[in-house]
Structure formats: C-alpha cells, structure tokens
Short mmCIF file of C-alpha atoms in Angstrom, two decimals:
data_model
loop_
_atom_site.label_atom_id
_atom_site.label_comp_id
_atom_site.label_asym_id
_atom_site.label_seq_id
_atom_site.Cartn_x
_atom_site.Cartn_y
_atom_site.Cartn_z
CA MET A 1447 21.03 10.12 -30.84
CA ILE A 1448 22.80 6.77 -31.06
CA ARG A 1449 26.48 6.30 -30.29
CA GLU A 1450 28.27 2.98 -30.76
CA ARG A 1451 31.65 2.03 -29.42
CA LEU A 1452 33.60 -1.14 -28.75
CA ARG A 1453 34.75 -1.63 -25.19
CA LEU A 1454 37.84 -3.74 -24.69
CA SER A 1455 38.15 -3.31 -20.95
CA LEU A 1456 37.32 -6.30 -18.79
CA VAL A 1457 35.60 -6.30 -15.43
CA PRO A 1458 35.42 -9.05 -12.83
CA ALA A 1459 33.25 -11.96 -13.91
CA PHE A 1460 29.86 -12.74 -12.45
CA ALA A 1461 30.12 -14.69 -9.27
CA SER A 1462 26.69 -16.13 -9.90
CA VAL A 1463 23.64 -15.64 -12.08
CA ALA A 1464 20.12 -15.94 -10.70
CA LEU A 1465 17.23 -17.19 -12.77
CA ALA A 1466 14.33 -14.75 -13.10
CA PRO A 1467 10.71 -15.34 -14.05
CA GLY A 1468 10.30 -16.38 -17.67
CA HIS A 1469 13.35 -18.68 -17.77
CA ALA A 1470 13.72 -21.34 -20.44
CA ALA A 1471 15.92 -24.40 -20.63
CA ALA A 1472 18.70 -24.50 -23.22
CA GLN A 1473 18.40 -27.21 -25.83
CA THR A 1474 20.89 -28.72 -28.23
CA GLY A 1475 20.98 -26.65 -31.43
CA ALA A 1476 18.60 -24.03 -30.01
CA THR A 1477 19.19 -20.31 -30.56
CA LEU A 1478 18.95 -19.25 -26.92
CA VAL A 1479 19.68 -15.62 -25.97
CA ALA A 1480 20.01 -14.45 -22.36
CA ILE A 1481 18.75 -11.05 -21.21
CA VAL A 1482 20.67 -9.87 -18.14
CA THR A 1483 18.86 -7.16 -16.18
CA SER A 1484 18.28 -6.09 -12.60
CA ASP A 1485 14.54 -5.68 -13.29
CA PRO A 1486 13.20 -8.78 -15.10
CA ASN A 1487 9.58 -7.59 -14.92
CA ALA A 1488 10.16 -4.08 -16.29
CA PRO A 1489 8.24 -3.09 -19.46
CA LEU A 1490 11.57 -2.55 -21.27
CA THR A 1491 12.71 -6.09 -20.43
CA GLN A 1492 9.40 -7.54 -21.65
CA ARG A 1493 9.63 -5.50 -24.87
CA VAL A 1494 13.18 -6.69 -25.59
CA ARG A 1495 12.05 -10.26 -24.91
CA ALA A 1496 9.14 -9.87 -27.33
CA GLU A 1497 11.42 -8.48 -30.05
CA LEU A 1498 13.85 -11.40 -29.66
CA VAL A 1499 11.03 -13.94 -29.78
CA GLY A 1500 9.86 -12.15 -32.91
CA ILE A 1501 13.07 -12.96 -34.81
CA GLY A 1502 12.82 -16.63 -33.85
CA VAL A 1503 15.06 -17.12 -30.81
CA ASP A 1504 14.41 -18.63 -27.39
CA VAL A 1505 14.86 -16.25 -24.47
CA ILE A 1506 15.97 -16.62 -20.87
CA VAL A 1507 15.96 -13.69 -18.41
CA LEU A 1508 18.76 -13.56 -15.83
CA ARG A 1509 19.33 -11.30 -12.86
CA PRO A 1510 22.92 -10.10 -12.26
CA PRO A 1511 24.45 -10.57 -8.78
CA ALA A 1512 25.20 -6.85 -8.37
CA GLU A 1513 24.89 -3.53 -10.15
CA GLY A 1514 27.80 -2.26 -12.22
CA SER A 1515 28.81 -5.73 -13.40
CA ALA A 1516 28.25 -5.17 -17.13
CA GLY A 1517 31.18 -6.11 -19.37
CA ARG A 1518 32.42 -8.65 -21.86
CA THR A 1519 33.74 -11.35 -19.56
CA PRO A 1520 30.75 -11.56 -17.17
CA LEU A 1521 28.30 -11.45 -20.08
CA GLU A 1522 30.07 -14.26 -21.91
CA GLN A 1523 30.12 -16.27 -18.69
CA ALA A 1524 26.40 -15.66 -18.14
CA ALA A 1525 25.65 -16.91 -21.66
CA ARG A 1526 27.98 -19.89 -21.21
CA ASN A 1527 26.34 -20.89 -17.91
CA VAL A 1528 22.94 -21.39 -19.57
CA GLY A 1529 24.14 -22.57 -22.99
CA ALA A 1530 23.07 -19.37 -24.77
CA ILE A 1531 24.62 -18.15 -28.03
CA ALA A 1532 24.63 -14.55 -26.73
CA ALA A 1533 23.80 -12.38 -23.74
CA ILE A 1534 22.27 -8.91 -23.74
CA ARG A 1535 22.72 -6.60 -20.75
CA LEU A 1536 20.35 -3.64 -20.22
CA VAL A 1537 21.73 -0.78 -18.11
CA PRO A 1538 19.41 2.28 -17.82
CA SER A 1539 21.41 5.48 -17.37
CA GLY A 1540 19.58 8.79 -17.13
CA GLU A 1541 17.77 9.55 -20.36
CA SER A 1542 19.46 6.66 -22.22
CA VAL A 1543 19.96 2.91 -21.94
CA GLU A 1544 23.29 1.13 -22.34
CA VAL A 1545 22.86 -2.12 -24.23
CA TRP A 1546 25.70 -4.66 -24.07
CA VAL A 1547 25.86 -7.68 -26.37
CA ALA A 1548 28.30 -10.56 -25.85
CA ASP A 1549 28.15 -12.87 -28.87
CA ARG A 1550 29.70 -16.33 -28.33
CA VAL A 1551 29.37 -17.28 -32.02
CA THR A 1552 31.65 -14.54 -33.40
CA GLY A 1553 33.50 -13.94 -30.14
CA LYS A 1554 32.62 -10.22 -30.15
CA ALA A 1555 31.34 -7.92 -27.43
CA VAL A 1556 29.89 -4.52 -28.27
CA VAL A 1557 27.99 -1.83 -26.43
CA ARG A 1558 25.65 0.85 -27.71
CA GLU A 1559 24.12 3.76 -25.84
CA LEU A 1560 20.55 4.22 -27.04
CA ALA A 1561 19.14 7.67 -26.40
CA ALA A 1562 15.43 7.37 -25.64
CA PRO A 1563 12.86 9.94 -26.87
CA ALA A 1564 12.08 12.78 -24.48
CA ALA A 1565 8.79 11.19 -23.37
CA ARG A 1566 9.29 7.88 -21.62
CA GLY A 1567 6.74 5.18 -22.35
CA PRO A 1568 5.88 2.41 -24.82
CA ALA A 1569 7.38 4.26 -27.81
CA SER A 1570 10.67 4.72 -25.94
CA ASP A 1571 10.81 1.06 -24.86
CA ALA A 1572 10.03 -0.01 -28.42
CA SER A 1573 12.92 1.99 -29.90
CA VAL A 1574 15.40 0.63 -27.35
CA ALA A 1575 14.17 -2.95 -27.86
CA VAL A 1576 14.52 -2.71 -31.65
CA GLY A 1577 17.99 -1.21 -31.19
CA ALA A 1578 19.04 -4.10 -28.94
CA VAL A 1579 17.92 -6.69 -31.50
CA GLU A 1580 19.64 -4.83 -34.35
CA LEU A 1581 22.85 -4.72 -32.29
CA LEU A 1582 22.73 -8.51 -31.92
CA ARG A 1583 22.10 -8.89 -35.66
CA ALA A 1584 24.99 -6.54 -36.46
CA SER A 1585 27.29 -8.66 -34.30
CA LEU A 1586 26.21 -11.84 -36.10
CA MET A 1587 26.63 -10.22 -39.54
CA GLU A 1588 30.31 -11.24 -39.41
CA LEU A 1589 29.14 -14.82 -40.04
CA HIS A 1590 28.45 -13.85 -43.67
CA SER A 1591 32.01 -12.66 -44.31
CA SER A 1592 34.70 -14.74 -46.01
CA GLU A 1593 36.61 -15.31 -42.76
CA PRO A 1594 35.55 -18.16 -40.44
CA PRO A 1595 33.99 -17.08 -37.11
CA ARG A 1596 36.26 -17.04 -34.05
CA GLY A 1597 33.67 -17.77 -31.42
CA GLU A 1598 33.25 -20.81 -29.17
CA VAL A 1599 29.76 -21.74 -30.41
CA PRO A 1600 29.23 -23.36 -33.85
CA ALA A 1601 27.55 -21.14 -36.45
CA THR A 1602 24.50 -23.12 -37.54
CA GLU A 1603 22.33 -22.11 -40.49
CA ARG A 1604 19.62 -21.02 -38.08
CA VAL A 1605 22.06 -18.71 -36.29
CA ARG A 1606 23.38 -17.33 -39.61
CA ALA A 1607 19.81 -16.51 -40.64
CA LEU A 1608 19.37 -14.24 -37.60
CA ALA A 1609 21.72 -11.67 -39.15
CA LEU A 1610 19.66 -11.40 -42.35
CA PRO A 1611 16.86 -8.85 -42.82
CA SER A 1612 13.46 -10.21 -41.96
CA SER A 1613 9.84 -9.26 -42.42
CA GLY A 1614 9.00 -10.41 -38.87
CA ALA A 1615 6.92 -8.71 -36.25
CA SER A 1616 9.75 -6.38 -35.16
CA GLU A 1617 9.32 -4.55 -38.47
CA ALA A 1618 5.56 -4.94 -38.57
CA GLY A 1619 5.04 -3.27 -35.21
CA PRO A 1620 2.41 -3.99 -32.55
CA PRO A 1621 -0.84 -5.71 -33.58
CA ARG A 1622 -3.67 -3.49 -34.77
CA ILE A 1623 -6.45 -6.03 -35.36
CA GLY A 1624 -7.50 -9.08 -33.34
CA LEU A 1625 -10.17 -11.63 -34.16
CA SER A 1626 -11.07 -14.25 -31.56
CA ALA A 1627 -13.42 -17.21 -31.29
CA GLY A 1628 -14.09 -19.40 -28.28
CA ALA A 1629 -16.54 -21.17 -26.05
CA GLY A 1630 -18.03 -20.01 -22.79
CA VAL A 1631 -20.78 -20.26 -20.22
CA GLU A 1632 -23.52 -17.84 -19.23
CA LEU A 1633 -23.84 -18.63 -15.53
CA GLY A 1634 -27.61 -18.25 -15.26
CA ILE A 1635 -27.50 -16.31 -12.01
CA GLY A 1636 -31.17 -15.33 -12.33
CA GLY A 1637 -32.35 -18.89 -11.80
CA LEU A 1638 -32.67 -20.07 -15.40
CA GLY A 1639 -29.53 -22.20 -15.17
CA PRO A 1640 -26.25 -22.05 -17.12
CA SER A 1641 -26.06 -22.17 -20.90
CA GLY A 1642 -23.17 -22.99 -23.24
CA ASP A 1643 -22.23 -20.17 -25.62
CA GLY A 1644 -20.03 -19.50 -28.62
CA MET A 1645 -18.15 -16.19 -28.20
CA PHE A 1646 -16.67 -14.03 -30.97
CA THR A 1647 -14.85 -10.68 -30.77
CA LEU A 1648 -13.25 -8.19 -33.14
CA TRP A 1649 -10.66 -5.83 -31.63
CA LEU A 1650 -9.23 -2.69 -33.28
CA ARG A 1651 -6.28 -0.79 -31.82
CA LEU A 1652 -6.86 2.98 -31.90
CA ALA A 1653 -3.84 4.16 -29.90
CA PRO A 1654 -1.16 2.59 -27.67
CA ARG A 1655 -3.09 0.35 -25.23
CA LEU A 1656 -6.45 1.87 -26.25
CA GLY A 1657 -8.90 0.15 -28.58
CA VAL A 1658 -12.48 -0.75 -29.37
CA ARG A 1659 -13.94 -4.27 -29.26
CA ALA A 1660 -17.16 -5.70 -30.69
CA LEU A 1661 -18.52 -8.82 -28.98
CA ALA A 1662 -21.08 -11.40 -30.02
CA GLY A 1663 -22.36 -14.46 -28.18
CA LEU A 1664 -24.71 -17.17 -29.38
CA THR A 1665 -26.30 -19.86 -27.20
CA LEU A 1666 -25.22 -23.33 -28.34
CA ALA A 1667 -26.53 -25.32 -25.36
CA PRO A 1668 -29.77 -23.75 -23.98
CA ALA A 1669 -30.52 -23.28 -20.30
CA HIS A 1670 -33.25 -25.60 -18.96
CA VAL A 1671 -35.71 -25.11 -16.12
CA ARG A 1672 -38.25 -27.74 -15.00
CA ALA A 1673 -41.61 -26.84 -13.48
CA ALA A 1674 -44.73 -28.75 -12.47
CA SER A 1675 -46.40 -27.72 -15.73
CA GLY A 1676 -43.48 -28.80 -17.97
CA SER A 1677 -40.03 -27.49 -18.91
CA LEU A 1678 -38.60 -24.22 -20.23
CA GLU A 1679 -35.66 -23.71 -22.61
CA THR A 1680 -33.93 -20.32 -22.80
CA THR A 1681 -31.51 -19.06 -25.47
CA ALA A 1682 -29.85 -15.68 -26.00
CA GLN A 1683 -28.10 -13.74 -28.75
CA PHE A 1684 -25.71 -11.25 -27.15
CA PHE A 1685 -24.09 -8.23 -28.86
CA GLY A 1686 -21.78 -5.67 -27.29
CA LEU A 1687 -19.54 -2.73 -28.13
CA GLU A 1688 -16.89 -1.47 -25.72
CA ALA A 1689 -13.93 0.84 -25.32
CA CYS A 1690 -11.06 -1.22 -23.94
CA TYR A 1691 -7.66 -0.53 -22.39
CA ASP A 1692 -4.70 -2.93 -22.28
CA LEU A 1693 -2.98 -2.88 -18.88
CA ALA A 1694 0.30 -3.93 -20.56
CA GLU A 1695 1.85 -3.33 -23.98
CA SER A 1696 0.12 -5.31 -26.72
CA THR A 1697 3.45 -7.02 -27.55
CA ALA A 1698 3.91 -8.33 -23.99
CA PRO A 1699 3.51 -12.08 -23.30
CA LEU A 1700 0.61 -11.40 -20.89
CA VAL A 1701 -1.84 -8.58 -21.57
CA PRO A 1702 -4.63 -7.89 -19.05
CA VAL A 1703 -7.50 -5.85 -20.50
CA ALA A 1704 -10.44 -3.91 -19.10
CA GLY A 1705 -13.41 -2.68 -21.11
CA LEU A 1706 -16.60 -0.69 -20.59
CA GLY A 1707 -19.49 -0.46 -23.05
CA ILE A 1708 -23.09 -1.29 -23.86
CA SER A 1709 -24.86 -4.50 -24.87
CA ALA A 1710 -28.09 -5.59 -26.54
CA THR A 1711 -29.48 -9.10 -26.06
CA SER A 1712 -32.32 -11.02 -27.67
CA ILE A 1713 -33.86 -13.51 -25.20
CA HIS A 1714 -36.06 -16.38 -26.37
CA ALA A 1715 -37.93 -18.70 -23.99
CA ALA A 1716 -39.83 -21.77 -25.24
CA GLY A 1717 -42.03 -23.95 -23.01
CA THR A 1718 -42.82 -27.64 -23.42
CA ALA A 1719 -46.02 -28.26 -21.46
CA ALA A 1720 -47.26 -31.32 -19.66
CA GLN A 1721 -50.94 -32.25 -20.00
CA PRO A 1722 -53.31 -30.49 -19.62
CA PHE A 1723 -51.20 -27.32 -20.05
CA VAL A 1724 -50.35 -25.69 -23.40
CA GLY A 1725 -46.79 -24.73 -24.35
CA SER A 1726 -45.85 -21.31 -25.72
CA SER A 1727 -42.77 -19.26 -26.60
CA GLU A 1728 -41.86 -15.59 -26.41
CA SER A 1729 -38.91 -13.33 -27.25
CA ALA A 1730 -37.72 -9.97 -25.91
CA TRP A 1731 -34.84 -7.53 -26.36
CA LEU A 1732 -33.04 -5.77 -23.56
CA ALA A 1733 -30.12 -3.33 -23.32
CA ALA A 1734 -27.57 -3.08 -20.52
CA PRO A 1735 -24.17 -1.53 -19.73
CA LEU A 1736 -21.36 -4.09 -19.76
CA LEU A 1737 -18.05 -4.52 -17.96
CA HIS A 1738 -15.31 -6.71 -19.45
CA LEU A 1739 -12.17 -8.07 -17.79
CA GLY A 1740 -9.80 -10.33 -19.71
CA LEU A 1741 -6.30 -11.77 -19.94
CA ALA A 1742 -4.46 -12.63 -23.16
CA TRP A 1743 -1.39 -14.88 -23.33
CA ALA A 1744 0.80 -14.78 -26.47
CA PHE A 1745 1.95 -18.41 -26.68
CA VAL A 1746 3.24 -17.96 -30.25
CA ARG A 1747 3.65 -14.85 -32.39
CA GLY A 1748 0.37 -13.76 -33.89
CA LEU A 1749 -1.77 -16.00 -31.65
CA ARG A 1750 -3.06 -15.40 -28.14
CA LEU A 1751 -5.05 -17.54 -25.74
CA ARG A 1752 -7.78 -15.40 -24.19
CA ALA A 1753 -9.72 -15.77 -20.94
CA ASP A 1754 -12.57 -13.28 -20.61
CA ALA A 1755 -15.33 -12.41 -18.16
CA VAL A 1756 -18.24 -10.18 -19.18
CA GLY A 1757 -20.82 -8.80 -16.79
CA ALA A 1758 -23.96 -6.73 -17.46
CA TRP A 1759 -26.90 -5.44 -15.45
CA THR A 1760 -30.13 -4.15 -16.94
CA PRO A 1761 -32.70 -2.10 -15.00
CA SER A 1762 -35.48 -4.05 -16.79
CA PRO A 1763 -34.66 -7.78 -16.57
CA VAL A 1764 -36.74 -10.33 -18.46
CA SER A 1765 -38.99 -12.41 -16.22
CA VAL A 1766 -39.73 -16.01 -17.29
CA ARG A 1767 -43.01 -17.49 -15.98
CA ALA A 1768 -44.75 -20.85 -16.04
CA THR A 1769 -48.46 -20.99 -15.14
CA ASN A 1770 -48.27 -17.45 -13.72
CA ARG A 1771 -45.34 -18.35 -11.48
CA GLU A 1772 -41.87 -16.82 -12.02
CA VAL A 1773 -39.23 -19.53 -12.49
CA GLY A 1774 -36.33 -17.21 -13.21
CA SER A 1775 -35.13 -13.97 -14.77
CA TRP A 1776 -32.44 -12.86 -17.23
CA GLY A 1777 -30.47 -9.65 -17.07
CA ALA A 1778 -29.97 -8.71 -13.43
CA PRO A 1779 -27.20 -9.66 -13.52
CA VAL A 1780 -25.66 -11.36 -16.56
CA ALA A 1781 -22.30 -13.09 -16.10
CA MET A 1782 -20.38 -14.84 -18.88
CA VAL A 1783 -16.93 -16.44 -18.89
CA SER A 1784 -15.15 -17.75 -21.96
CA LEU A 1785 -11.88 -19.17 -23.27
CA GLY A 1786 -10.78 -18.67 -26.87
CA ILE A 1787 -8.03 -18.13 -29.44
CA GLU A 1788 -7.25 -14.69 -30.84
CA VAL A 1789 -5.51 -14.14 -34.20
CA LEU A 1790 -3.55 -10.87 -34.49
CA TRP A 1791 -2.59 -8.76 -37.50
CA ALA A 1792 -0.32 -5.71 -37.79
CA PRO A 1793 -1.17 -4.18 -41.20
#
C-alpha cells in the first residue's frame, strides 16, 4: 500500500552534513542528487543509488547529524550545501520506509510512505528504490506545465528530461545475461612457469543472486621451461561450468561473487631438443573441481570491470618430463587470475 501526502511543517535545519562513502563532487550544470541516510552502506541505499544512476544523474550519499531530522528545510539545506538539485531522505519505519524528496528546481518538498512486501530482501529494496525515483520524477513533472518553476535552481533541458518516461535500466530490471572477455595469467605453480591467457565467460542469472557461469581460457603466451636437453613449451585450453552466487545485489556498484563447479583442460607440451636429443610433443586431458572468487565493479550502466581468481586441483596431474626427468607438472594445483570487461543485458 502506498500513501502520499504533502508535509508543510518545518523542523530545525541540519547543523551539519557528513560525507559518506561514495561521495561525488558537484559540477556546474550537473544533475546531482543527494541521498541522506543514517546507513550509507545499507542494501536499500545502494539500490536507490543504482536506480538514480540509471536515470542519468550523479549521486552523493550524505549522513544526517542526528535521527529524526527529516523535513523540508534540512533537506533543502543538505542539497544546497553540496550543489545538488534535490535531496532524498530514507527513513525506515517498521514494515515501511518514509521517502522524503526536497526538489530545489520546483521548490517542492513531498514525502511518501512506501509499504514494503511482507518478505524483506532484494525485491523489497527494489520496490522502495523505484518508488523513490518515481517520487523525484513526479516532483520534477511540474517543469512541463505552463507556469514557470519557482525553485532556486535553473531548470536545464537535462533536468526537464528526468521527469519524462524512460526505457532505462530502472524499467528493464536487474541484468540477466553477462558476457565478459579479458586477459589473465596461469601462475604455473607446478614448476612449468606462468603463461598468458585469454579468458571468456558467459553468465546467466537464474534467481536473485544465483546464476550459472561458463568459463573458457586459451593460452596466448605459452609457459617455457629450459632443460639440459632443450626447452619445453606448454599450452592449455581450459573449460569450466559453475554455479555462482553474488554476495551483493546484481545492481550494486560492487558485486563480489563466489562459484563452485567442474573444469576440463587440454594440456599440450612440445619439446625443442638440443643435439643429440630428439624433440617430441604430447597432449592430455584432465578434469578437476574448480573454485571461483571474483569482484565486479559497475563503472557505467551495462558495463562492469571484473577481477577473477580461479583455482582447481586434480587428483591426477599431468607430469612433464625431459630425458626421463620431471621438469614440472600441471593440475595440482591450477591458479589463474584475470582482469576483463563484462557486458550486461536485461532482456
């Protein structure tokens, strides 16, 4: 149930406003919106921030000096202090959340009580975040009336556009598909030396925070080992399938991920012999369970920078020999790290 009402009562202004993590500097002509909350790192705060970024505004998160300080005057002052066009105050209250919006462009202040679904969680935070953004848009809708705005901030075309319907990510919902490509290193812990790899992944979201990911790695710069009889060059083609779990909502700026699955790898070793020895080459396949830990950073909407670490351990590692002497092994363990770009879709 959603109830909306306009509050005309004033409360004492903020004495001060403290910057919280995730702050951004105001710029001339920028559409900066301040989120005022006592818990800057809460999932709800991060979801509201993501929804605002999704409609094309810059966001700064502020911490109020004391509880119970929500109201028109302190919110307007908070926005004025950082050069924002508006401030949004989040006040959890029982099973609902009070959302205040002070809009310096139209000079309005409104409050809406958003009743969350019975089960708290990502779905509840998403509904409140969308409601907060729609409340800001509703306040700015006055800019499209015949009367001039009465606020203290000029109504630029970019600000006017915020009130119009959009096909942005807020409507599209969280991403369901991710495709990434990057470069990495297989550390060569078994003694064969490091190799440079190209890494590719395809991620499918099955449920909130839960998904499946296919991985593929191809050696681009082989590992080299020198021996008295010559040199050895080792390459690998790595394939994996895992169940993965996001440790934060997929719309959050930073999303840690953990995955567990199985891998299959084709190993190829080729020897270049010194006289009087003869060179040879051999290939082998091996399977191993894999563990994946990663971190994704959404630097723009629809794109994430990924850092990933993949480890595997096979009970039957491949032994590489030169003139009947072992020079290294592959598979016990395998350790790969990579950095790449992930493209997201929300069909």
